[in-house]
mmCIF file of C-alpha atoms in Angstrom:
data_model
loop_
_atom_site.group_PDB
_atom_site.id
_atom_site.type_symbol
_atom_site.label_atom_id
_atom_site.label_comp_id
_atom_site.label_asym_id
_atom_site.label_seq_id
_atom_site.Cartn_x
_atom_site.Cartn_y
_atom_site.Cartn_z
ATOM 1 C CA UNK A 1176 0.346 0.137 0.421
ATOM 2 C CA UNK A 1177 2.081 2.678 -1.034
ATOM 3 C CA UNK A 1178 1.464 5.994 -0.541
ATOM 4 C CA UNK A 1179 0.991 9.087 -2.649
ATOM 5 C CA UNK A 1180 1.859 12.103 -2.853
ATOM 6 C CA UNK A 1181 -1.222 13.200 -4.062
ATOM 7 C CA UNK A 1182 -3.084 11.867 -1.386
ATOM 8 C CA UNK A 1183 -1.105 13.720 1.515
ATOM 9 C CA UNK A 1184 -0.560 17.370 2.554
ATOM 10 C CA UNK A 1185 1.957 19.066 4.863
ATOM 11 C CA UNK A 1186 0.839 18.659 8.220
ATOM 12 C CA UNK A 1187 -1.153 15.213 8.151
ATOM 13 C CA UNK A 1188 -0.839 12.638 10.680
ATOM 14 C CA UNK A 1189 0.090 9.336 11.586
ATOM 15 C CA UNK A 1190 0.016 8.179 15.331
ATOM 16 C CA UNK A 1191 0.045 4.598 17.040
ATOM 17 C CA UNK A 1192 0.544 3.401 19.930
ATOM 18 C CA UNK A 1193 3.922 0.901 19.521
ATOM 19 C CA UNK A 1194 4.003 -0.591 22.578
ATOM 20 C CA UNK A 1195 1.927 -1.170 25.756
ATOM 21 C CA UNK A 1196 2.809 -2.022 29.586
ATOM 22 C CA UNK A 1197 6.448 -2.556 28.042
ATOM 23 C CA UNK A 1198 8.084 -5.362 29.126
ATOM 24 C CA UNK A 1199 11.457 -6.373 30.756
ATOM 25 C CA UNK A 1200 10.937 -9.606 28.239
ATOM 26 C CA UNK A 1201 11.118 -7.123 25.388
ATOM 27 C CA UNK A 1202 14.157 -5.830 26.850
ATOM 28 C CA UNK A 1203 15.382 -9.330 26.772
ATOM 29 C CA UNK A 1204 14.852 -10.682 23.524
ATOM 30 C CA UNK A 1205 16.078 -6.891 21.787
ATOM 31 C CA UNK A 1206 19.262 -7.669 23.680
ATOM 32 C CA UNK A 1207 19.521 -10.780 22.127
ATOM 33 C CA UNK A 1208 18.414 -9.881 18.682
ATOM 34 C CA UNK A 1209 20.759 -6.677 19.103
ATOM 35 C CA UNK A 1210 23.152 -8.261 20.196
ATOM 36 C CA UNK A 1211 23.738 -5.341 23.174
ATOM 37 C CA UNK A 1212 24.018 -7.227 26.455
ATOM 38 C CA UNK A 1213 24.832 -4.323 28.021
ATOM 39 C CA UNK A 1214 23.311 -4.937 31.736
ATOM 40 C CA UNK A 1215 21.482 -1.666 32.153
ATOM 41 C CA UNK A 1216 18.793 -3.609 30.204
ATOM 42 C CA UNK A 1217 18.669 -6.599 31.247
ATOM 43 C CA UNK A 1218 20.179 -7.028 35.008
ATOM 44 C CA UNK A 1219 17.874 -5.692 37.937
ATOM 45 C CA UNK A 1220 20.750 -6.109 40.067
ATOM 46 C CA UNK A 1221 23.726 -4.856 38.177
ATOM 47 C CA UNK A 1222 21.883 -1.766 37.182
ATOM 48 C CA UNK A 1223 20.649 -0.893 41.318
ATOM 49 C CA UNK A 1224 23.030 -2.074 43.103
ATOM 50 C CA UNK A 1225 26.314 -1.210 41.056
ATOM 51 C CA UNK A 1226 25.189 1.332 38.260
ATOM 52 C CA UNK A 1227 23.119 3.432 40.564
ATOM 53 C CA UNK A 1228 19.635 3.747 38.333
ATOM 54 C CA UNK A 1229 16.789 3.316 39.782
ATOM 55 C CA UNK A 1230 16.180 -0.242 37.574
ATOM 56 C CA UNK A 1231 16.626 -1.621 33.929
ATOM 57 C CA UNK A 1232 15.756 0.801 30.820
ATOM 58 C CA UNK A 1233 15.286 0.220 27.150
ATOM 59 C CA UNK A 1234 17.959 0.155 24.051
ATOM 60 C CA UNK A 1235 17.860 3.480 23.033
ATOM 61 C CA UNK A 1236 17.428 1.328 19.882
ATOM 62 C CA UNK A 1237 14.819 -0.242 21.080
ATOM 63 C CA UNK A 1238 12.785 3.092 21.177
ATOM 64 C CA UNK A 1239 13.807 3.480 17.560
ATOM 65 C CA UNK A 1240 12.524 0.018 16.740
ATOM 66 C CA UNK A 1241 9.321 0.426 18.267
ATOM 67 C CA UNK A 1242 9.163 4.097 15.925
ATOM 68 C CA UNK A 1243 10.088 2.711 13.041
ATOM 69 C CA UNK A 1244 7.368 -0.090 13.176
ATOM 70 C CA UNK A 1245 4.815 3.134 13.013
ATOM 71 C CA UNK A 1246 6.957 4.570 10.454
ATOM 72 C CA UNK A 1247 7.250 1.763 8.006
ATOM 73 C CA UNK A 1248 3.333 1.000 8.491
ATOM 74 C CA UNK A 1249 3.327 4.686 7.523
ATOM 75 C CA UNK A 1250 5.169 4.932 4.049
ATOM 76 C CA UNK A 1251 5.154 1.274 3.614
ATOM 77 C CA UNK A 1252 8.418 -1.457 2.996
ATOM 78 C CA UNK A 1253 10.942 -0.562 1.427
ATOM 79 C CA UNK A 1254 10.403 3.205 1.136
ATOM 80 C CA UNK A 1255 12.802 4.521 3.569
ATOM 81 C CA UNK A 1256 15.082 6.903 2.329
ATOM 82 C CA UNK A 1257 16.702 8.117 5.844
ATOM 83 C CA UNK A 1258 15.861 7.938 9.390
ATOM 84 C CA UNK A 1259 17.369 9.145 11.997
ATOM 85 C CA UNK A 1260 15.936 9.984 15.973
ATOM 86 C CA UNK A 1261 17.548 11.517 19.178
ATOM 87 C CA UNK A 1262 16.950 9.398 22.263
ATOM 88 C CA UNK A 1263 15.599 12.700 24.672
ATOM 89 C CA UNK A 1264 14.386 10.604 27.916
ATOM 90 C CA UNK A 1265 14.933 6.850 29.260
ATOM 91 C CA UNK A 1266 12.214 4.508 28.544
ATOM 92 C CA UNK A 1267 11.213 2.069 31.467
ATOM 93 C CA UNK A 1268 9.290 -0.894 31.933
ATOM 94 C CA UNK A 1269 5.678 -0.325 32.124
ATOM 95 C CA UNK A 1270 5.874 2.352 29.721
ATOM 96 C CA UNK A 1271 3.212 2.534 26.764
ATOM 97 C CA UNK A 1272 4.775 4.209 24.098
ATOM 98 C CA UNK A 1273 3.280 6.017 21.153
ATOM 99 C CA UNK A 1274 5.013 7.330 18.085
ATOM 100 C CA UNK A 1275 3.553 10.183 15.668
ATOM 101 C CA UNK A 1276 4.902 10.825 11.922
ATOM 102 C CA UNK A 1277 3.947 14.220 11.144
ATOM 103 C CA UNK A 1278 4.369 15.575 7.077
ATOM 104 C CA UNK A 1279 6.670 18.332 7.058
ATOM 105 C CA UNK A 1280 7.347 18.776 3.371
ATOM 106 C CA UNK A 1281 6.403 17.239 -0.056
ATOM 107 C CA UNK A 1282 8.696 17.270 -2.789
ATOM 108 C CA UNK A 1283 9.076 15.206 -6.209
ATOM 109 C CA UNK A 1284 8.537 11.786 -5.371
ATOM 110 C CA UNK A 1285 9.332 12.433 -1.723
ATOM 111 C CA UNK A 1286 8.413 13.108 1.518
ATOM 112 C CA UNK A 1287 9.182 14.321 4.541
ATOM 113 C CA UNK A 1288 8.312 13.350 8.146
ATOM 114 C CA UNK A 1289 8.559 14.761 11.149
ATOM 115 C CA UNK A 1290 8.972 11.891 14.570
ATOM 116 C CA UNK A 1291 8.260 11.966 17.936
ATOM 117 C CA UNK A 1292 7.959 9.402 20.614
ATOM 118 C CA UNK A 1293 6.381 9.792 23.880
ATOM 119 C CA UNK A 1294 5.384 7.720 26.847
ATOM 120 C CA UNK A 1295 1.858 7.859 28.548
ATOM 121 C CA UNK A 1296 2.584 11.012 30.457
ATOM 122 C CA UNK A 1297 3.336 12.902 27.272
ATOM 123 C CA UNK A 1298 7.309 13.070 27.954
ATOM 124 C CA UNK A 1299 8.873 12.583 24.668
ATOM 125 C CA UNK A 1300 11.565 9.855 24.353
ATOM 126 C CA UNK A 1301 12.150 10.055 20.725
ATOM 127 C CA UNK A 1302 12.106 12.677 18.578
ATOM 128 C CA UNK A 1303 13.291 12.344 14.806
ATOM 129 C CA UNK A 1304 12.879 13.009 10.816
ATOM 130 C CA UNK A 1305 12.988 10.848 7.813
ATOM 131 C CA UNK A 1306 12.518 11.125 4.085
ATOM 132 C CA UNK A 1307 10.869 8.150 2.922
ATOM 133 C CA UNK A 1308 9.530 7.586 -1.653
ATOM 134 C CA UNK A 1309 5.880 8.033 -2.476
ATOM 135 C CA UNK A 1310 4.466 7.555 -5.640
ATOM 136 C CA UNK B 434 34.156 -1.956 16.665
ATOM 137 C CA UNK B 435 36.833 -3.716 14.700
ATOM 138 C CA UNK B 436 37.209 -1.973 11.351
ATOM 139 C CA UNK B 437 35.651 -4.134 9.589
ATOM 140 C CA UNK B 438 32.740 -6.768 10.263
ATOM 141 C CA UNK B 439 31.493 -9.232 8.090
ATOM 142 C CA UNK B 440 27.064 -9.206 8.381
ATOM 143 C CA UNK B 441 25.502 -12.261 7.112
ATOM 144 C CA UNK B 442 22.197 -11.114 6.473
ATOM 145 C CA UNK B 443 19.589 -14.275 7.853
ATOM 146 C CA UNK B 444 15.950 -14.646 7.508
ATOM 147 C CA UNK B 445 15.807 -15.948 10.932
ATOM 148 C CA UNK B 446 17.782 -13.399 12.468
ATOM 149 C CA UNK B 447 15.117 -10.915 10.844
ATOM 150 C CA UNK B 448 12.143 -12.991 12.014
ATOM 151 C CA UNK B 449 13.635 -12.929 15.695
ATOM 152 C CA UNK B 450 14.177 -9.037 15.459
ATOM 153 C CA UNK B 451 10.911 -8.174 14.399
ATOM 154 C CA UNK B 452 9.679 -9.847 17.379
ATOM 155 C CA UNK B 453 11.929 -7.950 19.398
ATOM 156 C CA UNK B 454 10.660 -4.027 17.593
ATOM 157 C CA UNK B 455 7.088 -5.543 18.342
ATOM 158 C CA UNK B 456 6.410 -5.758 14.997
ATOM 159 C CA UNK B 457 4.127 -8.321 13.426
ATOM 160 C CA UNK B 458 4.686 -7.094 9.679
ATOM 161 C CA UNK B 459 4.395 -10.727 7.828
ATOM 162 C CA UNK B 460 7.678 -9.465 5.432
ATOM 163 C CA UNK B 461 9.605 -9.749 8.434
ATOM 164 C CA UNK B 462 8.232 -13.562 9.113
ATOM 165 C CA UNK B 463 6.816 -14.870 6.099
ATOM 166 C CA UNK B 464 8.609 -15.276 2.067
ATOM 167 C CA UNK B 465 5.685 -16.249 0.777
ATOM 168 C CA UNK B 466 3.795 -13.424 1.523
ATOM 169 C CA UNK B 467 6.923 -10.893 0.873
ATOM 170 C CA UNK B 468 6.972 -12.375 -2.320
ATOM 171 C CA UNK B 469 3.569 -10.568 -3.024
ATOM 172 C CA UNK B 470 4.451 -7.102 -1.495
ATOM 173 C CA UNK B 471 5.834 -4.245 -3.834
ATOM 174 C CA UNK B 472 9.631 -5.356 -2.145
ATOM 175 C CA UNK B 473 9.068 -8.515 -3.312
ATOM 176 C CA UNK B 474 10.818 -10.016 -0.622
ATOM 177 C CA UNK B 475 11.336 -10.201 2.791
ATOM 178 C CA UNK B 476 14.019 -6.970 4.103
ATOM 179 C CA UNK B 477 15.201 -6.412 7.456
ATOM 180 C CA UNK B 478 13.113 -3.686 9.696
ATOM 181 C CA UNK B 479 14.784 0.107 9.175
ATOM 182 C CA UNK B 480 16.701 -0.431 12.290
ATOM 183 C CA UNK B 481 18.223 -4.051 11.975
ATOM 184 C CA UNK B 482 21.610 -2.777 10.648
ATOM 185 C CA UNK B 483 22.779 -2.072 14.188
ATOM 186 C CA UNK B 484 22.755 -5.966 15.242
ATOM 187 C CA UNK B 485 25.535 -6.169 12.708
ATOM 188 C CA UNK B 486 27.340 -6.526 16.875
ATOM 189 C CA UNK B 487 26.205 -10.114 16.769
ATOM 190 C CA UNK B 488 28.909 -10.376 14.246
ATOM 191 C CA UNK B 489 31.858 -7.692 15.940
ATOM 192 C CA UNK B 490 34.547 -10.070 17.641
ATOM 193 C CA UNK B 491 35.427 -7.106 19.523
ATOM 194 C CA UNK B 492 31.697 -5.771 20.758
ATOM 195 C CA UNK B 493 32.388 -5.054 24.245
ATOM 196 C CA UNK B 494 28.671 -5.711 25.493
ATOM 197 C CA UNK B 495 28.677 -9.061 24.930
ATOM 198 C CA UNK B 496 29.708 -11.747 27.866
ATOM 199 C CA UNK B 497 32.989 -13.474 26.135
ATOM 200 C CA UNK B 498 34.051 -17.152 26.544
ATOM 201 C CA UNK B 499 36.590 -16.701 29.549
ATOM 202 C CA UNK B 500 36.664 -13.644 30.014
ATOM 203 C CA UNK B 501 35.388 -11.461 33.139
ATOM 204 C CA UNK B 502 32.006 -10.101 32.746
ATOM 205 C CA UNK B 503 30.700 -6.681 34.388
ATOM 206 C CA UNK B 504 27.158 -8.008 34.385
ATOM 207 C CA UNK B 505 26.052 -9.485 37.867
ATOM 208 C CA UNK B 506 26.544 -12.806 39.130
ATOM 209 C CA UNK B 507 27.498 -13.641 42.696
ATOM 210 C CA UNK B 508 27.915 -10.410 43.505
ATOM 211 C CA UNK B 509 25.845 -6.786 41.510
ATOM 212 C CA UNK B 510 29.000 -6.364 39.127
ATOM 213 C CA UNK B 511 31.499 -9.309 37.943
ATOM 214 C CA UNK B 512 34.276 -7.070 38.053
ATOM 215 C CA UNK B 513 35.529 -5.928 41.513
ATOM 216 C CA UNK B 514 36.797 -2.241 41.449
ATOM 217 C CA UNK B 515 34.027 -1.270 38.407
ATOM 218 C CA UNK B 516 34.817 1.921 37.170
ATOM 219 C CA UNK B 517 32.492 4.506 38.875
ATOM 220 C CA UNK B 518 30.971 5.667 35.487
ATOM 221 C CA UNK B 519 27.993 4.555 34.574
ATOM 222 C CA UNK B 520 29.268 3.927 31.015
ATOM 223 C CA UNK B 521 27.895 4.581 28.058
ATOM 224 C CA UNK B 522 24.411 5.317 26.145
ATOM 225 C CA UNK B 523 23.291 6.211 22.812
ATOM 226 C CA UNK B 524 21.992 9.639 21.756
ATOM 227 C CA UNK B 525 21.873 10.295 18.490
ATOM 228 C CA UNK B 526 21.258 7.088 15.605
ATOM 229 C CA UNK B 527 20.565 7.709 11.823
ATOM 230 C CA UNK B 528 20.441 5.333 8.701
ATOM 231 C CA UNK B 529 20.158 6.101 5.106
ATOM 232 C CA UNK B 530 19.282 3.222 3.252
ATOM 233 C CA UNK B 531 20.552 3.705 -0.350
ATOM 234 C CA UNK B 532 19.884 -0.046 -1.573
ATOM 235 C CA UNK B 533 17.227 -2.767 -0.675
ATOM 236 C CA UNK B 534 18.850 -5.467 1.319
ATOM 237 C CA UNK B 535 17.219 -9.093 1.727
ATOM 238 C CA UNK B 536 18.624 -12.470 3.309
ATOM 239 C CA UNK B 537 20.644 -13.871 1.359
ATOM 240 C CA UNK B 538 23.170 -10.635 1.398
ATOM 241 C CA UNK B 539 26.629 -10.616 3.268
ATOM 242 C CA UNK B 540 27.399 -7.117 4.107
ATOM 243 C CA UNK B 541 30.949 -5.866 4.857
ATOM 244 C CA UNK B 542 30.852 -2.747 7.428
ATOM 245 C CA UNK B 543 33.033 -0.428 7.705
ATOM 246 C CA UNK B 544 33.799 2.131 10.974
ATOM 247 C CA UNK B 545 34.909 5.463 9.923
ATOM 248 C CA UNK B 546 35.804 7.603 13.296
ATOM 249 C CA UNK B 547 33.592 11.056 13.361
ATOM 250 C CA UNK B 548 33.158 13.686 15.957
ATOM 251 C CA UNK B 549 33.714 14.045 19.394
ATOM 252 C CA UNK B 550 32.740 17.179 21.723
ATOM 253 C CA UNK B 551 32.126 17.797 25.013
ATOM 254 C CA UNK B 552 29.003 19.441 27.026
ATOM 255 C CA UNK B 553 27.885 20.163 30.364
ATOM 256 C CA UNK B 554 24.932 18.642 31.489
ATOM 257 C CA UNK B 555 22.444 19.294 34.885
ATOM 258 C CA UNK B 556 21.374 15.982 34.924
ATOM 259 C CA UNK B 557 24.546 14.221 34.191
ATOM 260 C CA UNK B 558 27.264 16.093 35.003
ATOM 261 C CA UNK B 559 30.723 16.657 31.810
ATOM 262 C CA UNK B 560 28.612 14.636 28.971
ATOM 263 C CA UNK B 561 31.349 12.935 26.077
ATOM 264 C CA UNK B 562 29.827 12.684 22.843
ATOM 265 C CA UNK B 563 31.316 10.348 20.233
ATOM 266 C CA UNK B 564 30.249 9.808 16.267
ATOM 267 C CA UNK B 565 30.750 6.549 15.007
ATOM 268 C CA UNK B 566 29.833 6.284 11.210
ATOM 269 C CA UNK B 567 29.325 2.292 9.639
ATOM 270 C CA UNK B 568 28.742 2.001 5.541
ATOM 271 C CA UNK B 569 27.439 -1.530 4.534
ATOM 272 C CA UNK B 570 27.996 -2.671 1.430
ATOM 273 C CA UNK B 571 26.755 -5.279 -0.111
ATOM 274 C CA UNK B 572 28.582 -8.536 -1.585
ATOM 275 C CA UNK B 573 28.733 -6.518 -5.352
ATOM 276 C CA UNK B 574 30.393 -3.978 -2.825
ATOM 277 C CA UNK B 575 27.550 -1.745 -3.338
ATOM 278 C CA UNK B 576 26.705 0.725 -0.504
ATOM 279 C CA UNK B 577 23.764 -0.383 1.056
ATOM 280 C CA UNK B 578 23.309 1.369 4.202
ATOM 281 C CA UNK B 579 24.865 4.235 5.781
ATOM 282 C CA UNK B 580 24.858 4.550 9.694
ATOM 283 C CA UNK B 581 25.726 7.381 11.789
ATOM 284 C CA UNK B 582 25.658 6.862 15.818
ATOM 285 C CA UNK B 583 26.494 9.135 18.431
ATOM 286 C CA UNK B 584 27.076 7.463 21.984
ATOM 287 C CA UNK B 585 27.549 9.732 25.169
ATOM 288 C CA UNK B 586 29.756 9.076 28.259
ATOM 289 C CA UNK B 587 28.189 10.428 31.172
ATOM 290 C CA UNK B 588 30.072 11.746 34.194
ATOM 291 C CA UNK B 589 27.172 9.954 36.459
ATOM 292 C CA UNK B 590 24.170 8.625 36.393
ATOM 293 C CA UNK B 591 21.298 10.707 34.724
ATOM 294 C CA UNK B 592 19.512 11.949 36.876
ATOM 295 C CA UNK B 593 15.548 11.445 37.110
ATOM 296 C CA UNK B 594 14.493 14.684 38.707
#
């Protein structure tokens, strides 16, 4: 389902809940597939007693991956040209994240999007931008 | 990261990765389904490429045979007198996608150092930012993906206030 430039206008928004009540299990799965076994994400004992954080928290790349799910659902598979983010706040087990893409420019065969992922308290955890090919 | 890493693109790895980012798009799971999509084959999810860490022999965030690991075991850390720093966090990540990638491709990933800069922060003390650029080339030598990551080392754990 490819996006058509003619169906879009600047200011259009696509929004999705990308994870609800984030589980520590998902953090373990992400460690296993990404290869990032930093104990800050999976090892509560290390994280609280040795590293001084209140508990394990999500890999930034997991939050980007969740944001990417919203993005590919919106623009279609194999259509991204650029995807970039800044990690602005940590994501914790129990968080529910909503990702949003806003059309900021429509060019020749491509669109530019502004991205934001926020938690259940409305705090932004990721901001970013993307460029995608459209018909 | 090692200067040059070989990253075979495998369907099972893509499937497991998609599960781990909570994504049930069937293009990541089902080759038959993928055949009938616009792309025509299974593709990796857009953030998959950082999983090159799996294939990096030097990757420091993976326990290795015969080496001490800094995560908990009998005690809260497996390394005595571990450094006070909370280690590195990921500050930014940018991908550029140049050409399609699919299972069966074998990518060669090379590292280029980027900029290094410092900043003072109320929440975590002195911050040191380090940029790393990764270039992913396929078996034909074509540049398929570029990744630019920015890591940050904090002077102390990030204040949650």
